[in-house]
């Protein structure tokens, strides 16, 4: 019996695949991304070597993650920040609420962070009567529309400028024919006051830097800087896998993330935060908290094969390259992390039985692996998830029997040569009706390889 998540995924995917207007918008936005990627890549004399080096750095960070986390904690604590270890989402949420109560907080400004999506922070804060305002323009649009982000880098990728103008007109009373520049100015004006009102600013972290005890935040709008520098309290929430060993590694990771995330050579604002405001400094928060979140990441760390998925720097390139993502879109997955990398990590961070279907939502074309800046073997990890699902009894009886028979037939020359292609087509396609629901017919060639081989040898 398919899980409820699988049924919902299939139903939503079916609708989206037939939605040509959705596809047009996605193809348009991804084509703009594809057009600028070569510019970003041109800054590397050998982009493949850069990717190789990045993979090695992340390998070192993840293999000795415990040591780097402790190094980070001890340094940033010495610089005045408080580190909180959160085992799961509930832990993180309770700690954030406690800080909010201590600070009498009623308004929070938040910069874009997928980890806060993962723990459903905004819903939680709303239930506790704390207003949380998204300050990244794409996230602000999504929040106005009551939708989760569609893409890990480009939250409103599925919306055209006309969609956004309509949304702003409905929610903020702007002119429906306003240009993107005018709409941006409206959002800017609204948000400026929120920075002033907010008692707390929340950001994520693109990287946790062990040797300086710092948090690296990358953004294009300056909203993360305002979120962490203006309110009196700054909370950072970061997955533990965001670790890099040294500040020197940023000279590689910042351009790589920019290039593969948005095609820029370097993102507009890159900020390093190493603690709250120090004596003699003119700005920055009085208090800084860093919440280091596990939430299933150590499950992945425990698996020697899957561990490499923790190298991900969330650039989103694999989503843009994936033919499945481009057809079904980001919301069909119903996960925080969608696309190929989401399909790899979600079953391992959450529940294999509920989410294994995502590992089958791939053509295994390998395009995701090809584009990944840290060279994660994404398509092989998808296969590994499938393997794990079979080993742990998560595949169904019919599927197991079908593959058993298939294997037996394929390994036996006489069976392979029995009957012509019409009979084989009929036999096999009658057995795999369920499998064929979302796939085409299996068509056998007129002659088997063995027959062709024999004929060819006869000619020579
Ligand atoms: S898996 Fe690779 S390509 Fe995909 S988001 Fe992560 S770093 Fe980018």
Short mmCIF file of C-alpha atoms and ligand atoms in Angstrom, two decimals:
data_model
loop_
_atom_site.label_atom_id
_atom_site.label_comp_id
_atom_site.label_asym_id
_atom_site.label_seq_id
_atom_site.Cartn_x
_atom_site.Cartn_y
_atom_site.Cartn_z
CA UNK A 1 0.00 0.00 0.00
CA UNK A 2 1.60 3.33 -1.05
CA UNK A 3 2.12 5.81 1.81
CA UNK A 4 -0.14 8.81 2.05
CA UNK A 5 2.84 10.98 1.03
CA UNK A 6 3.35 8.86 -2.09
CA UNK A 7 -0.29 9.06 -3.12
CA UNK A 8 -0.29 12.81 -2.68
CA UNK A 9 2.99 13.14 -4.60
CA UNK A 10 1.63 11.14 -7.55
CA UNK A 11 -1.63 13.08 -7.61
CA UNK A 12 0.09 16.48 -7.50
CA UNK A 13 2.72 15.47 -10.03
CA UNK A 14 0.04 14.34 -12.46
CA UNK A 15 -1.71 17.70 -12.29
CA UNK A 16 1.48 19.73 -12.61
CA UNK A 17 2.86 17.69 -15.49
CA UNK A 18 -0.19 18.57 -17.55
CA UNK A 19 -0.02 22.26 -16.58
CA UNK A 20 1.69 23.81 -19.59
CA UNK A 21 1.56 27.34 -18.20
CA UNK A 22 3.47 26.15 -15.13
CA UNK A 23 6.05 24.52 -17.37
CA UNK A 24 6.39 27.66 -19.45
CA UNK A 25 7.18 29.77 -16.37
CA UNK A 26 9.66 27.25 -15.01
CA UNK A 27 11.41 26.82 -18.33
CA UNK A 28 11.59 30.60 -18.74
CA UNK A 29 13.13 31.13 -15.29
CA UNK A 30 15.53 28.19 -15.58
CA UNK A 31 16.60 29.33 -19.05
CA UNK A 32 17.63 32.68 -17.54
CA UNK A 33 19.65 30.77 -14.94
CA UNK A 34 21.27 28.58 -17.62
CA UNK A 35 22.22 31.65 -19.63
CA UNK A 36 24.31 33.18 -16.83
CA UNK A 37 25.99 30.04 -15.48
CA UNK A 38 28.84 30.17 -18.04
CA UNK A 39 29.73 33.69 -16.82
CA UNK A 40 30.11 32.44 -13.27
CA UNK A 41 32.10 29.42 -14.39
CA UNK A 42 34.47 31.58 -16.40
CA UNK A 43 36.15 32.78 -13.19
CA UNK A 44 37.60 29.30 -12.59
CA UNK A 45 40.63 28.30 -14.63
CA UNK A 46 39.58 24.67 -14.00
CA UNK A 47 36.05 24.39 -12.69
CA UNK A 48 36.30 20.63 -12.35
CA UNK A 49 39.34 20.95 -10.13
CA UNK A 50 37.52 23.54 -8.01
CA UNK A 51 34.64 21.10 -7.56
CA UNK A 52 37.05 18.31 -6.68
CA UNK A 53 38.73 20.50 -4.06
CA UNK A 54 35.37 21.52 -2.61
CA UNK A 55 34.37 17.88 -2.32
CA UNK A 56 37.60 17.11 -0.47
CA UNK A 57 37.07 19.98 1.97
CA UNK A 58 33.52 18.87 2.69
CA UNK A 59 34.68 15.27 3.05
CA UNK A 60 37.14 16.38 5.75
CA UNK A 61 34.52 18.53 7.48
CA UNK A 62 31.93 15.75 7.58
CA UNK A 63 34.32 12.91 8.48
CA UNK A 64 35.49 14.85 11.56
CA UNK A 65 32.32 16.84 12.14
CA UNK A 66 32.30 16.25 15.90
CA UNK A 67 35.70 17.92 16.29
CA UNK A 68 34.88 20.87 14.07
CA UNK A 69 31.57 21.45 15.84
CA UNK A 70 33.32 21.57 19.19
CA UNK A 71 36.00 23.88 17.84
CA UNK A 72 33.31 26.18 16.48
CA UNK A 73 31.36 26.12 19.74
CA UNK A 74 34.36 26.91 21.89
CA UNK A 75 35.48 29.83 19.67
CA UNK A 76 32.15 31.53 19.17
CA UNK A 77 31.29 31.09 22.84
CA UNK A 78 34.51 32.88 23.76
CA UNK A 79 33.40 35.69 21.45
CA UNK A 80 30.16 36.10 23.41
CA UNK A 81 27.58 34.02 21.53
CA UNK A 82 25.56 31.21 23.11
CA UNK A 83 25.43 27.85 21.34
CA UNK A 84 22.36 25.65 21.65
CA UNK A 85 22.35 22.04 20.43
CA UNK A 86 18.98 20.95 19.09
CA UNK A 87 18.39 17.28 18.49
CA UNK A 88 15.17 17.79 16.58
CA UNK A 89 12.70 20.42 15.37
CA UNK A 90 10.80 20.49 18.65
CA UNK A 91 13.99 21.16 20.58
CA UNK A 92 14.89 24.06 18.28
CA UNK A 93 11.40 25.56 18.44
CA UNK A 94 11.21 25.38 22.23
CA UNK A 95 14.57 27.10 22.54
CA UNK A 96 13.54 29.86 20.15
CA UNK A 97 10.31 30.38 22.06
CA UNK A 98 12.20 30.58 25.34
CA UNK A 99 14.48 33.28 23.92
CA UNK A 100 11.45 35.17 22.55
CA UNK A 101 9.78 35.10 25.97
CA UNK A 102 12.96 36.27 27.72
CA UNK A 103 13.19 39.19 25.30
CA UNK A 104 9.45 40.03 25.37
CA UNK A 105 9.48 39.60 21.62
CA UNK A 106 6.36 40.19 19.51
CA UNK A 107 7.99 40.74 16.10
CA UNK A 108 10.78 38.86 14.35
CA UNK A 109 12.48 39.70 11.07
CA UNK A 110 13.76 36.66 9.29
CA UNK A 111 16.08 36.26 6.36
CA UNK A 112 15.78 33.33 3.97
CA UNK A 113 16.57 30.03 5.65
CA UNK A 114 15.55 26.54 4.55
CA UNK A 115 16.25 25.18 8.02
CA UNK A 116 13.53 27.39 9.48
CA UNK A 117 11.21 25.96 6.80
CA UNK A 118 12.28 22.48 7.86
CA UNK A 119 11.19 23.08 11.47
CA UNK A 120 8.05 25.06 10.40
CA UNK A 121 9.16 28.03 12.44
CA UNK A 122 6.70 30.61 11.09
CA UNK A 123 3.63 28.47 11.88
CA UNK A 124 4.98 27.80 15.35
CA UNK A 125 5.62 31.49 16.03
CA UNK A 126 2.20 32.45 14.74
CA UNK A 127 0.57 29.96 17.11
CA UNK A 128 2.51 31.63 19.89
CA UNK A 129 1.33 35.07 18.78
CA UNK A 130 4.73 36.23 17.54
CA UNK A 131 4.82 37.84 14.13
CA UNK A 132 7.60 36.56 11.89
CA UNK A 133 8.25 38.60 8.74
CA UNK A 134 10.17 37.17 5.79
CA UNK A 135 12.56 39.80 4.47
CA UNK A 136 14.00 38.12 1.37
CA UNK A 137 11.87 39.38 -1.53
CA UNK A 138 11.10 35.90 -2.89
CA UNK A 139 10.23 34.62 0.58
CA UNK A 140 8.18 37.77 1.25
CA UNK A 141 6.16 37.04 -1.91
CA UNK A 142 5.63 33.43 -0.81
CA UNK A 143 4.62 34.49 2.69
CA UNK A 144 2.10 36.97 1.26
CA UNK A 145 0.68 34.15 -0.84
CA UNK A 146 0.62 31.67 2.06
CA UNK A 147 2.83 29.22 0.16
CA UNK A 148 6.08 27.48 1.15
CA UNK A 149 9.18 28.17 -0.99
CA UNK A 150 9.07 26.49 -4.36
CA UNK A 151 12.83 26.17 -4.77
CA UNK A 152 15.70 26.20 -2.26
CA UNK A 153 17.37 29.24 -3.87
CA UNK A 154 14.55 30.93 -5.78
CA UNK A 155 11.47 30.66 -3.54
CA UNK A 156 9.01 32.19 -6.04
CA UNK A 157 10.46 30.66 -9.21
CA UNK A 158 7.03 29.46 -10.36
CA UNK A 159 5.55 32.96 -10.40
CA UNK A 160 5.73 35.38 -13.33
CA UNK A 161 6.05 39.13 -12.77
CA UNK A 162 2.35 39.44 -13.62
CA UNK A 163 1.51 36.89 -10.89
CA UNK A 164 3.49 38.93 -8.37
CA UNK A 165 1.86 42.21 -9.45
CA UNK A 166 -1.57 40.59 -9.02
CA UNK A 167 -0.65 39.25 -5.60
CA UNK A 168 0.65 42.62 -4.38
CA UNK A 169 -2.48 44.32 -5.70
CA UNK A 170 -4.67 41.88 -3.74
CA UNK A 171 -2.68 41.92 -0.52
CA UNK A 172 -1.12 45.37 -0.43
CA UNK A 173 -3.41 47.40 -2.67
CA UNK A 174 -0.76 48.30 -5.24
CA UNK A 175 -1.42 49.07 -8.91
CA UNK A 176 -1.98 45.71 -10.72
CA UNK A 177 0.15 46.95 -13.60
CA UNK A 178 3.10 47.94 -11.38
CA UNK A 179 6.56 47.04 -12.69
CA UNK A 180 8.95 44.70 -10.79
CA UNK A 181 10.98 47.78 -9.75
CA UNK A 182 7.90 49.50 -8.32
CA UNK A 183 6.84 46.32 -6.49
CA UNK A 184 10.32 45.92 -5.03
CA UNK A 185 10.17 49.48 -3.70
CA UNK A 186 6.81 48.75 -2.06
CA UNK A 187 8.21 45.63 -0.37
CA UNK A 188 11.27 47.58 0.70
CA UNK A 189 9.21 50.32 2.28
CA UNK A 190 7.04 47.84 4.17
CA UNK A 191 10.03 45.86 5.39
CA UNK A 192 12.11 48.83 6.56
CA UNK A 193 9.65 49.52 9.38
CA UNK A 194 9.68 45.86 10.40
CA UNK A 195 13.45 45.92 10.99
CA UNK A 196 12.89 48.85 13.36
CA UNK A 197 10.00 47.12 15.16
CA UNK A 198 11.60 43.70 15.56
CA UNK A 199 13.15 42.65 18.84
CA UNK A 200 14.79 39.59 17.27
CA UNK A 201 16.34 38.82 13.88
CA UNK A 202 16.66 35.23 12.67
CA UNK A 203 19.00 34.08 9.93
CA UNK A 204 20.28 30.77 8.65
CA UNK A 205 23.92 30.10 7.82
CA UNK A 206 25.38 29.21 4.45
CA UNK A 207 28.51 28.00 6.19
CA UNK A 208 29.62 27.44 9.76
CA UNK A 209 33.32 28.28 9.90
CA UNK A 210 35.15 26.26 12.56
CA UNK A 211 38.54 27.99 12.90
CA UNK A 212 37.19 31.50 13.49
CA UNK A 213 33.97 30.47 15.26
CA UNK A 214 31.93 32.29 12.62
CA UNK A 215 28.77 32.12 10.55
CA UNK A 216 28.91 32.97 6.84
CA UNK A 217 25.76 34.36 5.27
CA UNK A 218 25.39 34.94 1.53
CA UNK A 219 22.61 37.06 0.03
CA UNK A 220 21.79 39.55 -2.71
CA UNK A 221 19.43 41.96 -1.01
CA UNK A 222 21.11 43.07 2.23
CA UNK A 223 18.10 41.86 4.20
CA UNK A 224 20.09 39.25 6.14
CA UNK A 225 22.56 41.94 7.27
CA UNK A 226 19.71 44.14 8.42
CA UNK A 227 18.04 41.17 10.17
CA UNK A 228 21.15 40.32 12.14
CA UNK A 229 22.50 43.79 12.81
CA UNK A 230 19.43 45.86 13.64
CA UNK A 231 17.41 43.94 16.26
CA UNK A 232 18.94 43.60 19.72
CA UNK A 233 19.00 39.81 19.52
CA UNK A 234 20.23 37.65 16.67
CA UNK A 235 19.36 33.96 16.43
CA UNK A 236 21.15 31.81 13.87
CA UNK A 237 19.75 28.42 13.11
CA UNK A 238 21.92 26.07 11.07
CA UNK A 239 22.05 22.40 10.18
CA UNK A 240 25.24 20.85 11.57
CA UNK A 241 26.35 19.80 8.08
CA UNK A 242 27.01 23.42 7.08
CA UNK A 243 30.49 23.12 8.56
CA UNK A 244 33.67 24.11 6.74
CA UNK A 245 37.00 23.87 8.52
CA UNK A 246 38.53 27.27 7.83
CA UNK A 247 37.90 30.88 6.80
CA UNK A 248 40.36 30.20 3.95
CA UNK A 249 37.88 27.71 2.46
CA UNK A 250 35.47 30.56 1.77
CA UNK A 251 37.64 31.73 -1.12
CA UNK A 252 36.55 28.52 -2.81
CA UNK A 253 33.03 28.07 -1.46
CA UNK A 254 31.71 31.61 -1.88
CA UNK A 255 32.38 31.75 -5.65
CA UNK A 256 31.24 28.15 -6.10
CA UNK A 257 27.95 28.78 -4.33
CA UNK A 258 27.37 32.00 -6.28
CA UNK A 259 28.22 30.42 -9.62
CA UNK A 260 26.07 27.33 -9.24
CA UNK A 261 23.31 29.06 -7.26
CA UNK A 262 22.65 32.09 -9.44
CA UNK A 263 25.39 32.31 -12.09
CA UNK A 264 27.03 35.27 -10.32
CA UNK A 265 30.79 35.38 -9.88
CA UNK A 266 30.21 36.34 -6.29
CA UNK A 267 27.00 37.11 -4.48
CA UNK A 268 26.40 40.77 -3.61
CA UNK A 269 26.64 40.54 0.19
CA UNK A 270 28.83 38.01 1.95
CA UNK A 271 28.88 38.46 5.70
CA UNK A 272 30.90 36.80 8.44
CA UNK A 273 29.47 37.02 11.92
CA UNK A 274 31.65 35.93 14.80
CA UNK A 275 29.57 36.97 17.79
CA UNK A 276 27.40 39.76 19.18
CA UNK A 277 28.49 43.40 19.30
CA UNK A 278 31.86 43.75 20.98
CA UNK A 279 33.02 46.63 23.18
CA UNK A 280 33.74 49.69 21.05
CA UNK A 281 31.72 48.46 18.05
CA UNK A 282 28.97 50.70 16.73
CA UNK A 283 26.45 48.15 15.53
CA UNK A 284 25.35 44.54 15.86
CA UNK A 285 23.10 42.74 18.32
CA UNK A 286 23.55 42.69 22.07
CA UNK A 287 22.91 38.95 22.18
CA UNK A 288 23.61 36.22 19.69
CA UNK A 289 22.44 32.59 19.81
CA UNK A 290 23.50 29.85 17.43
CA UNK A 291 21.21 26.83 17.26
CA UNK A 292 22.96 23.81 15.79
CA UNK A 293 20.30 21.49 14.46
CA UNK A 294 20.56 17.75 13.96
CA UNK A 295 16.99 16.73 13.03
CA UNK A 296 17.97 13.51 11.25
CA UNK A 297 21.36 14.60 9.95
CA UNK A 298 23.22 12.19 12.21
CA UNK A 299 21.15 9.34 10.70
CA UNK A 300 22.73 10.26 7.39
CA UNK A 301 26.15 10.66 8.99
CA UNK A 302 25.88 7.14 10.36
CA UNK A 303 25.55 5.69 6.86
CA UNK A 304 28.90 5.46 5.14
CA UNK A 305 27.32 5.59 1.67
CA UNK A 306 24.73 8.31 2.28
CA UNK A 307 27.13 10.52 4.26
CA UNK A 308 28.24 12.30 1.13
CA UNK A 309 24.80 13.88 0.76
CA UNK A 310 25.77 16.08 3.75
CA UNK A 311 28.31 17.85 1.52
CA UNK A 312 25.43 19.74 -0.12
CA UNK A 313 25.82 23.53 -0.07
CA UNK A 314 22.20 24.07 -1.18
CA UNK A 315 23.03 25.83 -4.43
CA UNK A 316 19.92 24.44 -6.16
CA UNK A 317 21.78 23.52 -9.37
CA UNK A 318 20.56 19.92 -9.30
CA UNK A 319 16.94 21.11 -9.13
CA UNK A 320 17.42 23.31 -12.19
CA UNK A 321 19.03 20.44 -14.09
CA UNK A 322 16.47 17.78 -13.21
CA UNK A 323 13.93 16.83 -15.92
CA UNK A 324 11.52 15.56 -13.26
CA UNK A 325 11.69 18.76 -11.18
CA UNK A 326 11.15 20.86 -14.30
CA UNK A 327 7.92 19.02 -15.00
CA UNK A 328 6.37 18.48 -11.59
CA UNK A 329 7.74 21.60 -9.87
CA UNK A 330 8.87 22.11 -6.29
CA UNK A 331 5.58 21.87 -4.42
CA UNK A 332 4.65 18.35 -5.59
CA UNK A 333 7.42 16.92 -3.40
CA UNK A 334 5.79 18.33 -0.23
CA UNK A 335 9.21 18.43 1.40
CA UNK A 336 11.44 21.29 2.49
CA UNK A 337 14.22 20.13 0.19
CA UNK A 338 12.85 19.23 -3.22
CA UNK A 339 14.46 17.99 -6.43
CA UNK A 340 17.23 15.39 -6.60
CA UNK A 341 19.01 16.26 -3.35
CA UNK A 342 15.68 16.44 -1.52
CA UNK A 343 14.83 12.99 -2.84
CA UNK A 344 18.14 11.69 -1.48
CA UNK A 345 18.05 13.21 1.99
CA UNK A 346 14.36 13.31 2.89
CA UNK A 347 13.86 9.52 3.21
CA UNK A 348 16.97 9.37 5.41
CA UNK A 349 16.19 12.41 7.56
CA UNK A 350 12.55 11.48 8.00
CA UNK A 351 11.07 8.05 7.32
CA UNK A 352 12.13 5.71 4.54
CA UNK A 353 8.72 4.03 4.36
CA UNK A 354 6.86 7.33 3.95
CA UNK A 355 9.31 9.02 1.59
CA UNK A 356 11.05 6.27 -0.40
CA UNK A 357 8.89 7.06 -3.43
CA UNK A 358 10.97 10.21 -3.99
CA UNK A 359 13.99 8.07 -4.82
CA UNK A 360 12.00 6.64 -7.74
CA UNK A 361 11.12 10.13 -9.02
CA UNK A 362 14.23 10.18 -11.15
CA UNK A 363 15.20 9.16 -14.63
CA UNK A 364 18.73 8.45 -13.30
CA UNK A 365 20.04 10.51 -16.20
CA UNK A 366 22.86 11.76 -13.96
CA UNK A 367 22.42 15.43 -14.85
CA UNK A 368 22.18 16.29 -11.14
CA UNK A 369 25.52 14.62 -10.41
CA UNK A 370 27.05 16.36 -13.41
CA UNK A 371 26.16 19.87 -12.23
CA UNK A 372 26.79 19.46 -8.49
CA UNK A 373 29.60 21.81 -7.34
CA UNK A 374 30.65 19.43 -4.57
CA UNK A 375 30.42 16.36 -6.79
CA UNK A 376 27.84 14.43 -4.82
CA UNK A 377 26.94 11.23 -6.67
CA UNK A 378 23.28 12.13 -6.41
CA UNK A 379 21.86 9.62 -8.87
CA UNK A 380 23.83 6.79 -7.27
CA UNK A 381 22.53 7.80 -3.86
CA UNK A 382 18.99 7.63 -5.25
CA UNK A 383 19.74 4.06 -6.30
CA UNK A 384 21.18 3.44 -2.85
CA UNK A 385 17.91 4.60 -1.29
CA UNK A 386 16.01 2.18 -3.53
CA UNK A 387 18.37 -0.59 -2.50
CA UNK A 388 17.86 0.30 1.16
CA UNK A 389 14.09 0.28 0.70
CA UNK A 390 14.21 -3.25 -0.74
CA UNK A 391 16.61 -4.48 1.96
CA UNK A 392 14.47 -3.14 4.77
CA UNK A 393 11.29 -4.66 3.30
CA UNK A 394 9.78 -1.37 2.12
CA UNK A 395 9.19 -2.63 -1.43
CA UNK A 396 5.93 -4.45 -2.16
CA UNK A 397 5.54 -8.18 -2.80
CA UNK A 398 4.48 -7.77 -6.45
CA UNK A 399 7.53 -5.66 -7.24
CA UNK A 400 9.91 -8.11 -5.59
CA UNK A 401 8.39 -11.07 -7.47
CA UNK A 402 8.47 -9.21 -10.78
CA UNK A 403 12.18 -8.45 -10.43
CA UNK A 404 12.95 -11.99 -9.30
CA UNK A 405 11.28 -13.43 -12.42
CA UNK A 406 12.89 -10.78 -14.60
CA UNK A 407 16.32 -11.64 -13.26
CA UNK A 408 15.78 -15.37 -13.71
CA UNK A 409 14.64 -14.85 -17.31
CA UNK A 410 17.48 -12.48 -18.15
CA UNK A 411 20.10 -14.90 -16.88
CA UNK A 412 18.78 -17.79 -18.95
CA UNK A 413 19.61 -17.79 -22.64
CA UNK A 414 16.90 -20.30 -23.55
CA UNK A 415 14.19 -18.21 -21.89
CA UNK A 416 15.47 -15.10 -23.62
CA UNK A 417 15.25 -16.80 -27.00
CA UNK A 418 11.82 -18.30 -26.39
CA UNK A 419 8.99 -16.73 -28.40
CA UNK A 420 9.07 -13.74 -30.72
CA UNK A 421 8.96 -10.09 -29.66
CA UNK A 422 5.14 -9.88 -29.98
CA UNK A 423 4.69 -12.68 -27.45
CA UNK A 424 7.32 -11.23 -25.12
CA UNK A 425 5.68 -7.79 -25.28
CA UNK A 426 2.31 -9.28 -24.43
CA UNK A 427 3.60 -11.46 -21.55
CA UNK A 428 5.71 -8.79 -19.88
CA UNK A 429 3.27 -5.91 -20.31
CA UNK A 430 0.41 -7.97 -18.86
CA UNK A 431 2.49 -8.62 -15.74
CA UNK A 432 3.55 -5.04 -15.05
CA UNK A 433 0.23 -3.22 -15.26
CA UNK A 434 0.83 -1.34 -11.98
CA UNK A 435 4.37 -0.37 -13.00
CA UNK A 436 3.12 0.84 -16.38
CA UNK A 437 0.58 3.25 -14.89
CA UNK A 438 3.11 6.05 -15.04
CA UNK A 439 5.39 4.64 -17.73
CA UNK A 440 5.23 3.58 -21.36
CA UNK A 441 4.97 0.00 -22.67
CA UNK A 442 8.02 -2.23 -22.53
CA UNK A 443 8.87 -3.02 -26.15
CA UNK A 444 11.19 -5.89 -27.06
CA UNK A 445 13.24 -5.68 -30.26
CA UNK A 446 12.27 -8.00 -33.11
CA UNK A 447 15.42 -10.05 -32.65
CA UNK A 448 17.23 -10.91 -29.44
CA UNK A 449 20.90 -9.97 -29.05
CA UNK A 450 21.76 -13.64 -29.29
CA UNK A 451 19.99 -14.01 -32.66
CA UNK A 452 21.68 -10.89 -34.04
CA UNK A 453 25.06 -12.08 -32.81
CA UNK A 454 24.62 -15.49 -34.40
CA UNK A 455 23.54 -13.91 -37.70
CA UNK A 456 26.46 -11.52 -37.67
CA UNK A 457 28.94 -14.28 -37.05
CA UNK A 458 27.37 -16.28 -39.86
CA UNK A 459 28.05 -13.39 -42.29
CA UNK A 460 31.73 -13.14 -41.33
S1 LIG B 1 23.29 18.41 -4.18
FE1 LIG B 1 24.89 19.61 -5.20
S2 LIG B 1 23.79 20.58 -6.92
FE2 LIG B 1 22.19 19.89 -5.48
S3 LIG B 1 21.80 21.66 -4.16
FE3 LIG B 1 23.36 20.41 -3.14
S4 LIG B 1 25.32 21.27 -3.78
FE4 LIG B 1 23.78 22.05 -5.19
#
